[in-house]
Amino acid sequence: MPDSQGPHRDPRQNPAWRAAQQWQQRARQRQGNGLLDSLKMLLAWLLFGILMIVAMVFGLIFMLLGWALMPLLRHRLKKRMEQMRADQAEDVSGGFSYRETHYRETHSSRGNHHEQQVLEGDYEVKGDEEQKR
């Protein structure tokens, strides 16, 4: 079966070829103001280049600032963790930590329910096992 749209077909009837020809004609018409268009293009590229350089400088400044502040932030977080550990730790004598002792002292002076107080934290009473023996 022979191809009716073979290589001998006229290229001017091809829609893509016609669109390309129209684009070429428009481009030729626009080239009349060659100097003005060239200046516009040059200014656009210069503006774009300047904006890229400014963006890179800002990025570099923020990156260096972040790197410089990292040790300070680490030191601050380390101090905060040490303070939290100190607040939650029991002292050597088996008593309660400062926060629990403070909670117990402030609530025992205010409320009448001294024996029903709830203390936060993990602790165990060591005297009960020794009294049972």
mmCIF file of C-alpha atoms in Angstrom:
data_model
loop_
_atom_site.group_PDB
_atom_site.id
_atom_site.type_symbol
_atom_site.label_atom_id
_atom_site.label_comp_id
_atom_site.label_asym_id
_atom_site.label_seq_id
_atom_site.Cartn_x
_atom_site.Cartn_y
_atom_site.Cartn_z
ATOM 1 C CA MET A 1 0.000 0.000 0.000
ATOM 2 C CA PRO A 2 1.747 3.160 -1.135
ATOM 3 C CA ASP A 3 2.027 6.087 1.260
ATOM 4 C CA SER A 4 -0.100 8.933 -0.055
ATOM 5 C CA GLN A 5 1.809 11.432 2.108
ATOM 6 C CA GLY A 6 5.276 10.465 0.999
ATOM 7 C CA PRO A 7 8.446 12.518 0.580
ATOM 8 C CA HIS A 8 7.150 14.101 -2.628
ATOM 9 C CA ARG A 9 4.478 16.027 -0.682
ATOM 10 C CA ASP A 10 4.750 19.845 -0.668
ATOM 11 C CA PRO A 11 6.268 21.035 2.703
ATOM 12 C CA ARG A 12 4.223 24.247 2.587
ATOM 13 C CA GLN A 13 1.093 22.250 3.321
ATOM 14 C CA ASN A 14 2.587 20.959 6.582
ATOM 15 C CA PRO A 15 1.157 22.963 9.544
ATOM 16 C CA ALA A 16 4.395 22.760 11.521
ATOM 17 C CA TRP A 17 6.362 24.066 8.544
ATOM 18 C CA ARG A 18 3.919 26.955 8.139
ATOM 19 C CA ALA A 19 4.167 27.835 11.858
ATOM 20 C CA ALA A 20 7.965 27.839 11.636
ATOM 21 C CA GLN A 21 7.840 30.139 8.621
ATOM 22 C CA GLN A 22 5.544 32.548 10.506
ATOM 23 C CA TRP A 23 7.929 32.606 13.477
ATOM 24 C CA GLN A 24 10.828 33.377 11.169
ATOM 25 C CA GLN A 25 8.908 36.266 9.580
ATOM 26 C CA ARG A 26 8.055 37.713 12.998
ATOM 27 C CA ALA A 27 11.685 37.438 14.056
ATOM 28 C CA ARG A 28 12.826 39.285 10.925
ATOM 29 C CA GLN A 29 10.306 42.060 11.550
ATOM 30 C CA ARG A 30 11.473 42.513 15.118
ATOM 31 C CA GLN A 31 15.099 42.854 14.104
ATOM 32 C CA GLY A 32 14.450 46.359 12.831
ATOM 33 C CA ASN A 33 15.315 47.840 16.269
ATOM 34 C CA GLY A 34 18.514 45.857 16.641
ATOM 35 C CA LEU A 35 20.406 48.295 18.865
ATOM 36 C CA LEU A 36 17.508 48.917 21.241
ATOM 37 C CA ASP A 37 16.750 45.201 21.559
ATOM 38 C CA SER A 38 20.399 44.454 22.156
ATOM 39 C CA LEU A 39 20.566 47.040 24.945
ATOM 40 C CA LYS A 40 17.424 45.649 26.542
ATOM 41 C CA MET A 41 18.848 42.147 26.434
ATOM 42 C CA LEU A 42 22.168 43.325 27.851
ATOM 43 C CA LEU A 43 20.452 45.185 30.710
ATOM 44 C CA ALA A 44 18.261 42.181 31.471
ATOM 45 C CA TRP A 45 21.304 39.891 31.701
ATOM 46 C CA LEU A 46 23.204 42.407 33.830
ATOM 47 C CA LEU A 47 20.250 42.768 36.195
ATOM 48 C CA PHE A 48 19.877 39.015 36.415
ATOM 49 C CA GLY A 49 23.601 38.590 37.090
ATOM 50 C CA ILE A 50 23.598 41.259 39.791
ATOM 51 C CA LEU A 51 20.599 39.653 41.486
ATOM 52 C CA MET A 52 22.334 36.270 41.410
ATOM 53 C CA ILE A 53 25.474 37.737 42.968
ATOM 54 C CA VAL A 54 23.467 39.505 45.688
ATOM 55 C CA ALA A 55 21.546 36.300 46.435
ATOM 56 C CA MET A 56 24.791 34.335 46.704
ATOM 57 C CA VAL A 57 26.301 36.931 49.050
ATOM 58 C CA PHE A 58 23.217 36.858 51.285
ATOM 59 C CA GLY A 59 23.249 33.055 51.271
ATOM 60 C CA LEU A 60 26.931 32.995 52.203
ATOM 61 C CA ILE A 61 26.398 35.513 55.013
ATOM 62 C CA PHE A 62 23.486 33.551 56.476
ATOM 63 C CA MET A 63 25.399 30.282 56.206
ATOM 64 C CA LEU A 64 28.456 31.711 57.977
ATOM 65 C CA LEU A 65 26.246 33.315 60.620
ATOM 66 C CA GLY A 66 24.553 29.969 61.233
ATOM 67 C CA TRP A 67 27.875 28.211 61.549
ATOM 68 C CA ALA A 68 29.159 30.881 63.934
ATOM 69 C CA LEU A 69 26.081 30.658 66.170
ATOM 70 C CA MET A 70 26.000 26.861 66.307
ATOM 71 C CA PRO A 71 28.520 26.539 69.189
ATOM 72 C CA LEU A 72 26.628 29.158 71.185
ATOM 73 C CA LEU A 73 23.343 27.343 70.664
ATOM 74 C CA ARG A 74 24.967 24.018 71.554
ATOM 75 C CA HIS A 75 26.389 25.516 74.751
ATOM 76 C CA ARG A 76 22.989 26.935 75.702
ATOM 77 C CA LEU A 77 21.222 23.610 75.078
ATOM 78 C CA LYS A 78 23.918 21.742 77.003
ATOM 79 C CA LYS A 79 23.422 24.036 80.009
ATOM 80 C CA ARG A 80 19.653 23.566 79.791
ATOM 81 C CA MET A 81 20.032 19.770 79.725
ATOM 82 C CA GLU A 82 22.381 19.877 82.711
ATOM 83 C CA GLN A 83 19.857 21.982 84.606
ATOM 84 C CA MET A 84 17.042 19.570 83.749
ATOM 85 C CA ARG A 85 19.141 16.611 84.889
ATOM 86 C CA ALA A 86 20.028 18.405 88.107
ATOM 87 C CA ASP A 87 16.368 19.166 88.753
ATOM 88 C CA GLN A 88 15.376 15.529 88.262
ATOM 89 C CA ALA A 89 18.267 13.909 90.101
ATOM 90 C CA GLU A 90 18.014 12.615 93.646
ATOM 91 C CA ASP A 91 20.570 13.731 96.148
ATOM 92 C CA VAL A 92 23.054 11.292 97.717
ATOM 93 C CA SER A 93 21.056 10.707 100.898
ATOM 94 C CA GLY A 94 18.124 9.217 98.985
ATOM 95 C CA GLY A 95 15.926 12.265 99.453
ATOM 96 C CA PHE A 96 13.992 14.087 96.815
ATOM 97 C CA SER A 97 15.239 16.548 94.282
ATOM 98 C CA TYR A 98 14.921 20.293 94.739
ATOM 99 C CA ARG A 99 11.745 20.541 92.689
ATOM 100 C CA GLU A 100 10.023 17.704 94.574
ATOM 101 C CA THR A 101 11.147 19.045 97.951
ATOM 102 C CA HIS A 102 9.968 22.532 97.026
ATOM 103 C CA TYR A 103 6.610 21.097 95.910
ATOM 104 C CA ARG A 104 6.250 19.169 99.156
ATOM 105 C CA GLU A 105 7.188 22.153 101.357
ATOM 106 C CA THR A 106 4.903 24.656 99.623
ATOM 107 C CA HIS A 107 1.905 22.335 99.544
ATOM 108 C CA SER A 108 2.276 21.033 103.077
ATOM 109 C CA SER A 109 2.130 24.565 104.475
ATOM 110 C CA ARG A 110 -0.962 25.458 102.440
ATOM 111 C CA GLY A 111 -3.193 22.411 102.316
ATOM 112 C CA ASN A 112 -4.753 20.197 104.977
ATOM 113 C CA HIS A 113 -4.304 17.030 102.926
ATOM 114 C CA HIS A 114 -0.686 16.465 103.831
ATOM 115 C CA GLU A 115 -0.788 12.674 103.373
ATOM 116 C CA GLN A 116 -2.628 12.689 100.037
ATOM 117 C CA GLN A 117 -0.097 14.763 98.157
ATOM 118 C CA VAL A 118 1.184 13.478 94.828
ATOM 119 C CA LEU A 119 4.824 14.041 94.006
ATOM 120 C CA GLU A 120 6.052 13.846 90.445
ATOM 121 C CA GLY A 121 9.151 11.876 89.698
ATOM 122 C CA ASP A 122 10.443 8.359 90.292
ATOM 123 C CA TYR A 123 11.288 7.445 93.836
ATOM 124 C CA GLU A 124 10.956 4.501 96.157
ATOM 125 C CA VAL A 125 10.718 4.349 99.894
ATOM 126 C CA LYS A 126 13.616 2.274 101.213
ATOM 127 C CA GLY A 127 12.505 2.165 104.837
ATOM 128 C CA ASP A 128 9.551 -0.217 104.233
ATOM 129 C CA GLU A 129 11.652 -3.215 103.262
ATOM 130 C CA GLU A 130 13.955 -2.821 106.237
ATOM 131 C CA GLN A 131 11.037 -2.542 108.704
ATOM 132 C CA LYS A 132 9.404 -5.765 107.400
ATOM 133 C CA ARG A 133 12.511 -7.838 108.208
#
